[in-house]
mmCIF file of C-alpha atoms in Angstrom:
data_model
loop_
_atom_site.group_PDB
_atom_site.id
_atom_site.type_symbol
_atom_site.label_atom_id
_atom_site.label_comp_id
_atom_site.label_asym_id
_atom_site.label_seq_id
_atom_site.Cartn_x
_atom_site.Cartn_y
_atom_site.Cartn_z
ATOM 1 C CA MET V 466 5.367 -250.641 12.013
ATOM 2 C CA ALA V 467 4.664 -247.417 9.804
ATOM 3 C CA THR V 468 1.354 -247.672 8.321
ATOM 4 C CA LEU V 469 0.043 -245.692 5.362
ATOM 5 C CA GLY V 470 -3.073 -244.617 8.114
ATOM 6 C CA PHE V 471 -6.295 -245.449 5.901
ATOM 7 C CA LEU V 472 -8.834 -246.793 7.732
ATOM 8 C CA SER V 473 -12.041 -248.602 6.874
ATOM 9 C CA ARG V 474 -13.990 -245.664 6.583
ATOM 10 C CA ASP V 475 -11.936 -244.741 3.796
ATOM 11 C CA PHE V 476 -12.402 -247.758 1.466
ATOM 12 C CA ASP V 477 -16.206 -247.439 2.252
ATOM 13 C CA VAL V 478 -16.632 -244.777 0.642
ATOM 14 C CA PHE V 479 -16.278 -246.034 -3.163
ATOM 15 C CA ALA V 480 -19.161 -248.154 -1.829
ATOM 16 C CA ILE V 481 -21.489 -244.725 -1.917
ATOM 17 C CA ASP V 482 -23.672 -244.575 -4.978
ATOM 18 C CA ASP V 483 -24.483 -241.016 -4.858
ATOM 19 C CA PHE V 484 -22.124 -239.230 -7.748
ATOM 20 C CA SER V 485 -21.438 -235.879 -5.493
ATOM 21 C CA THR V 486 -21.582 -237.909 -1.808
ATOM 22 C CA ARG V 487 -18.861 -239.555 -3.041
ATOM 23 C CA LEU V 488 -16.728 -237.188 -4.745
ATOM 24 C CA ALA V 489 -17.169 -234.908 -1.015
ATOM 25 C CA LYS V 490 -16.477 -237.941 0.625
ATOM 26 C CA ILE V 491 -13.129 -238.618 -1.315
ATOM 27 C CA ASP V 492 -12.351 -234.884 -0.499
ATOM 28 C CA GLU V 493 -12.689 -234.944 2.889
ATOM 29 C CA LEU V 494 -11.146 -238.259 3.782
ATOM 30 C CA VAL V 495 -8.873 -240.125 1.266
ATOM 31 C CA THR V 496 -7.055 -236.877 -0.493
ATOM 32 C CA PRO V 497 -6.008 -235.471 2.188
ATOM 33 C CA ARG V 498 -4.132 -238.846 3.478
ATOM 34 C CA LEU V 499 -2.744 -238.851 -0.193
ATOM 35 C CA MET V 500 -1.413 -235.321 0.474
ATOM 36 C CA GLN V 501 0.500 -236.471 3.688
ATOM 37 C CA LEU V 502 1.837 -239.534 2.136
ATOM 38 C CA ALA V 503 3.244 -237.969 -1.415
ATOM 39 C CA PRO V 504 5.700 -235.706 -0.687
ATOM 40 C CA ASP V 505 8.079 -238.527 1.227
ATOM 41 C CA PHE V 506 6.608 -241.258 -1.120
ATOM 42 C CA ASN V 507 8.014 -238.544 -4.262
ATOM 43 C CA ARG V 508 10.956 -237.926 -2.401
ATOM 44 C CA GLU V 509 12.246 -241.733 -2.511
ATOM 45 C CA LEU V 510 11.356 -242.369 -5.386
ATOM 46 C CA SER V 511 12.754 -239.239 -7.164
ATOM 47 C CA ARG V 512 15.978 -240.700 -5.338
ATOM 48 C CA ASN V 513 15.548 -244.173 -6.478
ATOM 49 C CA LEU V 514 14.951 -243.514 -9.889
ATOM 50 C CA ASN V 515 17.641 -240.731 -10.140
ATOM 51 C CA VAL V 516 15.156 -238.351 -11.643
ATOM 52 C CA ASP V 517 12.970 -235.221 -10.377
ATOM 53 C CA LEU V 518 9.531 -236.261 -9.968
ATOM 54 C CA HIS V 519 6.465 -234.221 -8.783
ATOM 55 C CA PRO V 520 3.400 -235.102 -6.828
ATOM 56 C CA HIS V 521 0.009 -234.849 -8.564
ATOM 57 C CA TYR V 522 -3.527 -235.417 -7.309
ATOM 58 C CA ALA V 523 -6.783 -236.987 -9.166
ATOM 59 C CA ARG V 524 -9.241 -234.326 -9.080
ATOM 60 C CA HIS V 525 -12.309 -236.104 -11.194
ATOM 61 C CA MET V 526 -13.163 -232.739 -12.953
ATOM 62 C CA ARG V 527 -14.143 -234.223 -16.594
ATOM 63 C CA ARG V 528 -16.422 -237.223 -15.075
ATOM 64 C CA GLY V 529 -19.965 -237.195 -15.535
ATOM 65 C CA ALA V 530 -22.396 -238.557 -13.635
ATOM 66 C CA SER V 531 -20.177 -242.069 -12.881
ATOM 67 C CA PRO V 532 -18.642 -241.673 -9.326
ATOM 68 C CA PRO V 533 -14.999 -242.517 -9.464
ATOM 69 C CA ALA V 534 -13.955 -246.310 -8.651
ATOM 70 C CA GLU V 535 -10.897 -244.981 -7.188
ATOM 71 C CA THR V 536 -8.233 -241.880 -6.497
ATOM 72 C CA TRP V 537 -4.935 -241.829 -6.398
ATOM 73 C CA ALA V 538 -1.564 -239.487 -6.039
ATOM 74 C CA ALA V 539 0.245 -239.854 -9.296
ATOM 75 C CA PHE V 540 4.353 -239.009 -9.633
ATOM 76 C CA GLY V 541 5.533 -238.028 -13.035
ATOM 77 C CA PRO V 542 8.543 -235.652 -14.316
ATOM 78 C CA SER V 543 6.653 -232.813 -15.239
ATOM 79 C CA PRO V 544 5.512 -230.116 -12.448
ATOM 80 C CA THR V 545 2.519 -229.191 -14.464
ATOM 81 C CA GLY V 546 0.685 -232.290 -15.127
ATOM 82 C CA TYR V 547 1.293 -235.975 -15.252
ATOM 83 C CA LYS V 548 -1.332 -237.629 -17.884
ATOM 84 C CA ARG V 549 1.137 -236.740 -20.920
ATOM 85 C CA ASN V 550 3.945 -238.577 -19.091
ATOM 86 C CA GLY V 551 4.132 -242.270 -17.820
ATOM 87 C CA TYR V 552 3.659 -242.375 -14.278
ATOM 88 C CA LEU V 553 4.115 -244.114 -10.590
ATOM 89 C CA ALA V 554 0.475 -244.122 -8.902
ATOM 90 C CA LEU V 555 -0.235 -244.606 -5.271
ATOM 91 C CA CYS V 556 -4.318 -245.635 -5.257
ATOM 92 C CA VAL V 557 -7.162 -246.181 -3.196
ATOM 93 C CA SER V 558 -10.413 -248.082 -4.427
ATOM 94 C CA GLY V 559 -13.018 -250.073 -2.425
ATOM 95 C CA VAL V 560 -11.388 -253.126 -2.784
ATOM 96 C CA GLY V 561 -7.764 -251.820 -1.288
ATOM 97 C CA ILE V 562 -4.717 -249.989 -2.116
ATOM 98 C CA HIS V 563 -2.483 -250.644 -5.303
ATOM 99 C CA ALA V 564 1.159 -249.460 -6.118
ATOM 100 C CA ARG V 565 1.283 -248.949 -10.327
ATOM 101 C CA ALA V 566 2.928 -247.616 -13.314
ATOM 102 C CA VAL V 567 0.723 -246.451 -15.865
ATOM 103 C CA VAL V 568 0.637 -244.818 -19.282
ATOM 104 C CA LYS V 569 -2.779 -243.328 -20.633
ATOM 105 C CA SER V 570 -3.999 -243.361 -24.071
ATOM 106 C CA THR V 571 -3.476 -239.478 -24.265
ATOM 107 C CA ALA V 572 0.297 -240.034 -23.338
ATOM 108 C CA ASP V 573 3.157 -238.204 -25.157
ATOM 109 C CA HIS V 574 5.546 -240.592 -27.360
ATOM 110 C CA ARG V 575 3.537 -243.920 -27.044
ATOM 111 C CA PRO V 576 4.945 -245.707 -29.803
ATOM 112 C CA GLU V 577 8.412 -245.016 -28.804
ATOM 113 C CA MET V 578 7.232 -246.001 -25.033
ATOM 114 C CA ALA V 579 5.867 -249.401 -26.456
ATOM 115 C CA ARG V 580 8.754 -250.175 -28.788
ATOM 116 C CA ALA V 581 11.534 -249.363 -25.855
ATOM 117 C CA ILE V 582 9.374 -252.261 -23.718
ATOM 118 C CA LYS V 583 9.153 -254.625 -26.177
ATOM 119 C CA SER V 584 13.261 -254.198 -27.150
ATOM 120 C CA LYS V 585 13.908 -254.542 -23.362
ATOM 121 C CA SER V 586 11.633 -256.848 -22.357
ATOM 122 C CA ALA V 587 14.622 -259.855 -22.052
ATOM 123 C CA ASP V 588 16.365 -257.229 -19.780
ATOM 124 C CA LEU V 589 12.845 -256.462 -18.026
ATOM 125 C CA GLU V 590 12.213 -260.314 -17.345
ATOM 126 C CA ARG V 591 15.698 -260.233 -15.147
ATOM 127 C CA SER V 592 15.169 -257.334 -13.085
ATOM 128 C CA PHE V 593 11.463 -258.657 -12.240
ATOM 129 C CA ARG V 594 13.305 -261.814 -11.062
ATOM 130 C CA GLY V 595 10.113 -263.610 -11.465
ATOM 131 C CA THR V 596 7.869 -261.303 -9.865
ATOM 132 C CA ARG V 597 4.384 -261.460 -10.418
ATOM 133 C CA ILE V 598 2.554 -258.611 -10.758
ATOM 134 C CA GLN V 599 -1.056 -257.460 -11.477
ATOM 135 C CA GLN V 600 -2.798 -256.111 -14.687
ATOM 136 C CA TYR V 601 -5.305 -253.217 -14.079
ATOM 137 C CA GLN V 602 -6.374 -252.169 -17.758
ATOM 138 C CA ASN V 603 -9.977 -252.347 -18.004
ATOM 139 C CA TRP V 604 -10.127 -252.708 -14.604
ATOM 140 C CA GLU V 605 -13.770 -252.704 -13.014
ATOM 141 C CA GLY V 606 -12.674 -252.009 -9.566
ATOM 142 C CA ARG V 607 -15.143 -255.276 -8.257
ATOM 143 C CA GLU V 608 -11.653 -256.988 -6.472
ATOM 144 C CA LEU V 609 -8.046 -257.430 -7.260
ATOM 145 C CA PRO V 610 -6.434 -258.561 -10.541
ATOM 146 C CA LYS V 611 -5.097 -261.778 -10.819
ATOM 147 C CA SER V 612 -1.240 -261.723 -10.554
ATOM 148 C CA ILE V 613 0.679 -263.172 -13.566
ATOM 149 C CA ALA V 614 4.557 -264.075 -13.888
ATOM 150 C CA ALA V 615 6.688 -260.308 -15.115
ATOM 151 C CA ASN V 616 8.218 -262.590 -18.071
ATOM 152 C CA ALA V 617 9.816 -261.332 -21.415
ATOM 153 C CA GLY V 618 6.331 -262.418 -22.903
ATOM 154 C CA PHE V 619 4.791 -260.425 -20.807
ATOM 155 C CA PHE V 620 6.206 -256.930 -21.280
ATOM 156 C CA GLU V 621 6.314 -257.597 -25.042
ATOM 157 C CA GLY V 622 2.286 -258.060 -24.189
ATOM 158 C CA LEU V 623 2.504 -254.405 -22.673
ATOM 159 C CA GLY V 624 4.412 -252.935 -25.914
ATOM 160 C CA ASP V 625 1.844 -254.854 -28.081
ATOM 161 C CA ALA V 626 -0.917 -252.860 -25.867
ATOM 162 C CA LEU V 627 0.596 -249.769 -25.625
ATOM 163 C CA ALA V 628 1.124 -249.577 -29.669
ATOM 164 C CA LYS V 629 -2.595 -249.594 -30.503
ATOM 165 C CA THR V 630 -4.388 -246.397 -31.622
ATOM 166 C CA SER V 631 -6.066 -245.804 -28.078
ATOM 167 C CA GLY V 632 -3.516 -248.392 -26.160
ATOM 168 C CA SER V 633 -2.485 -247.642 -22.300
ATOM 169 C CA ILE V 634 -0.982 -249.638 -19.948
ATOM 170 C CA ASP V 635 -1.704 -250.005 -16.243
ATOM 171 C CA VAL V 636 0.073 -252.486 -13.568
ATOM 172 C CA GLY V 637 1.315 -253.018 -10.226
ATOM 173 C CA PHE V 638 0.424 -254.362 -7.001
ATOM 174 C CA GLY V 639 -2.191 -254.601 -4.884
ATOM 175 C CA TRP V 640 -3.430 -254.937 -1.163
ATOM 176 C CA PRO V 641 -7.224 -255.899 -0.134
ATOM 177 C CA VAL V 642 -8.461 -254.082 2.717
ATOM 178 C CA ARG V 643 -7.947 -256.291 5.280
ATOM 179 C CA ASP V 644 -4.273 -256.019 3.930
ATOM 180 C CA ALA V 645 -3.951 -252.319 3.133
ATOM 181 C CA LEU V 646 -5.428 -251.017 7.009
ATOM 182 C CA THR V 647 -1.652 -252.383 8.043
ATOM 183 C CA VAL V 648 0.791 -252.552 5.537
ATOM 184 C CA ASP V 649 3.970 -250.969 6.203
ATOM 185 C CA ARG V 650 4.431 -248.245 4.145
ATOM 186 C CA ALA V 651 7.930 -249.099 3.404
ATOM 187 C CA GLU V 652 6.080 -252.010 1.787
ATOM 188 C CA VAL V 653 4.190 -249.889 -0.397
ATOM 189 C CA LEU V 654 7.356 -247.477 -1.146
ATOM 190 C CA ASP V 655 9.213 -251.464 -2.026
ATOM 191 C CA ALA V 656 6.451 -251.772 -4.806
ATOM 192 C CA LEU V 657 6.234 -249.238 -6.302
ATOM 193 C CA ARG V 658 10.525 -249.721 -6.815
ATOM 194 C CA GLU V 659 10.004 -252.453 -8.213
ATOM 195 C CA LEU V 660 8.189 -251.408 -10.943
ATOM 196 C CA GLY V 661 11.286 -249.106 -11.270
ATOM 197 C CA PRO V 662 13.277 -250.657 -14.098
ATOM 198 C CA LEU V 663 9.966 -250.847 -16.199
ATOM 199 C CA TYR V 664 9.311 -246.931 -15.902
ATOM 200 C CA ARG V 665 13.081 -246.299 -16.434
ATOM 201 C CA VAL V 666 12.047 -247.827 -19.987
ATOM 202 C CA ILE V 667 8.994 -245.449 -20.259
ATOM 203 C CA LEU V 668 10.901 -242.505 -19.634
ATOM 204 C CA SER V 669 13.835 -243.298 -21.587
ATOM 205 C CA VAL V 670 11.672 -242.042 -24.586
ATOM 206 C CA ALA V 671 9.410 -239.939 -22.734
ATOM 207 C CA SER V 672 11.207 -236.144 -23.502
#
């Protein structure tokens, strides 16, 4: 079984209180592993979605005195950045690893994305086939969010959230640390692929 290769010490990094020390340990231990994983993930996701994606890595350059609760590799359609587009992300936090689809409040075309998600809510429910999903908006990083049904009402709610003035969406799947240490990378990649129907809707208007 090919695991992601993270160790207990990688998750312990996020318990370090000192801002500079935590950032240094993220750069030393976690980011290099994400950079090893990301090219293969990017190729597989690009092939699955039939779109050219590009990997990017969290740098936490604009943070103040509050150390980051997580870090990530992001996969988006632009080679120059990812926050102005919706993106897929492989995230690492103190409580585990996460496969997510994200649209930030700073992204372009949010109103169009919101309308597209709402209009496709019934199709998305069929695509997700009863899958339970986790919402990470306003997540505090202390434990994994509870899973809820990815039904039409769920996607309509995502559209409503994204349509707000500073709206965003952040949804996906998480593995607690005990499972993250041994989960097969294929399972994590499959989770990112499972977010594909939603991400395709997001990409359809992000041009």
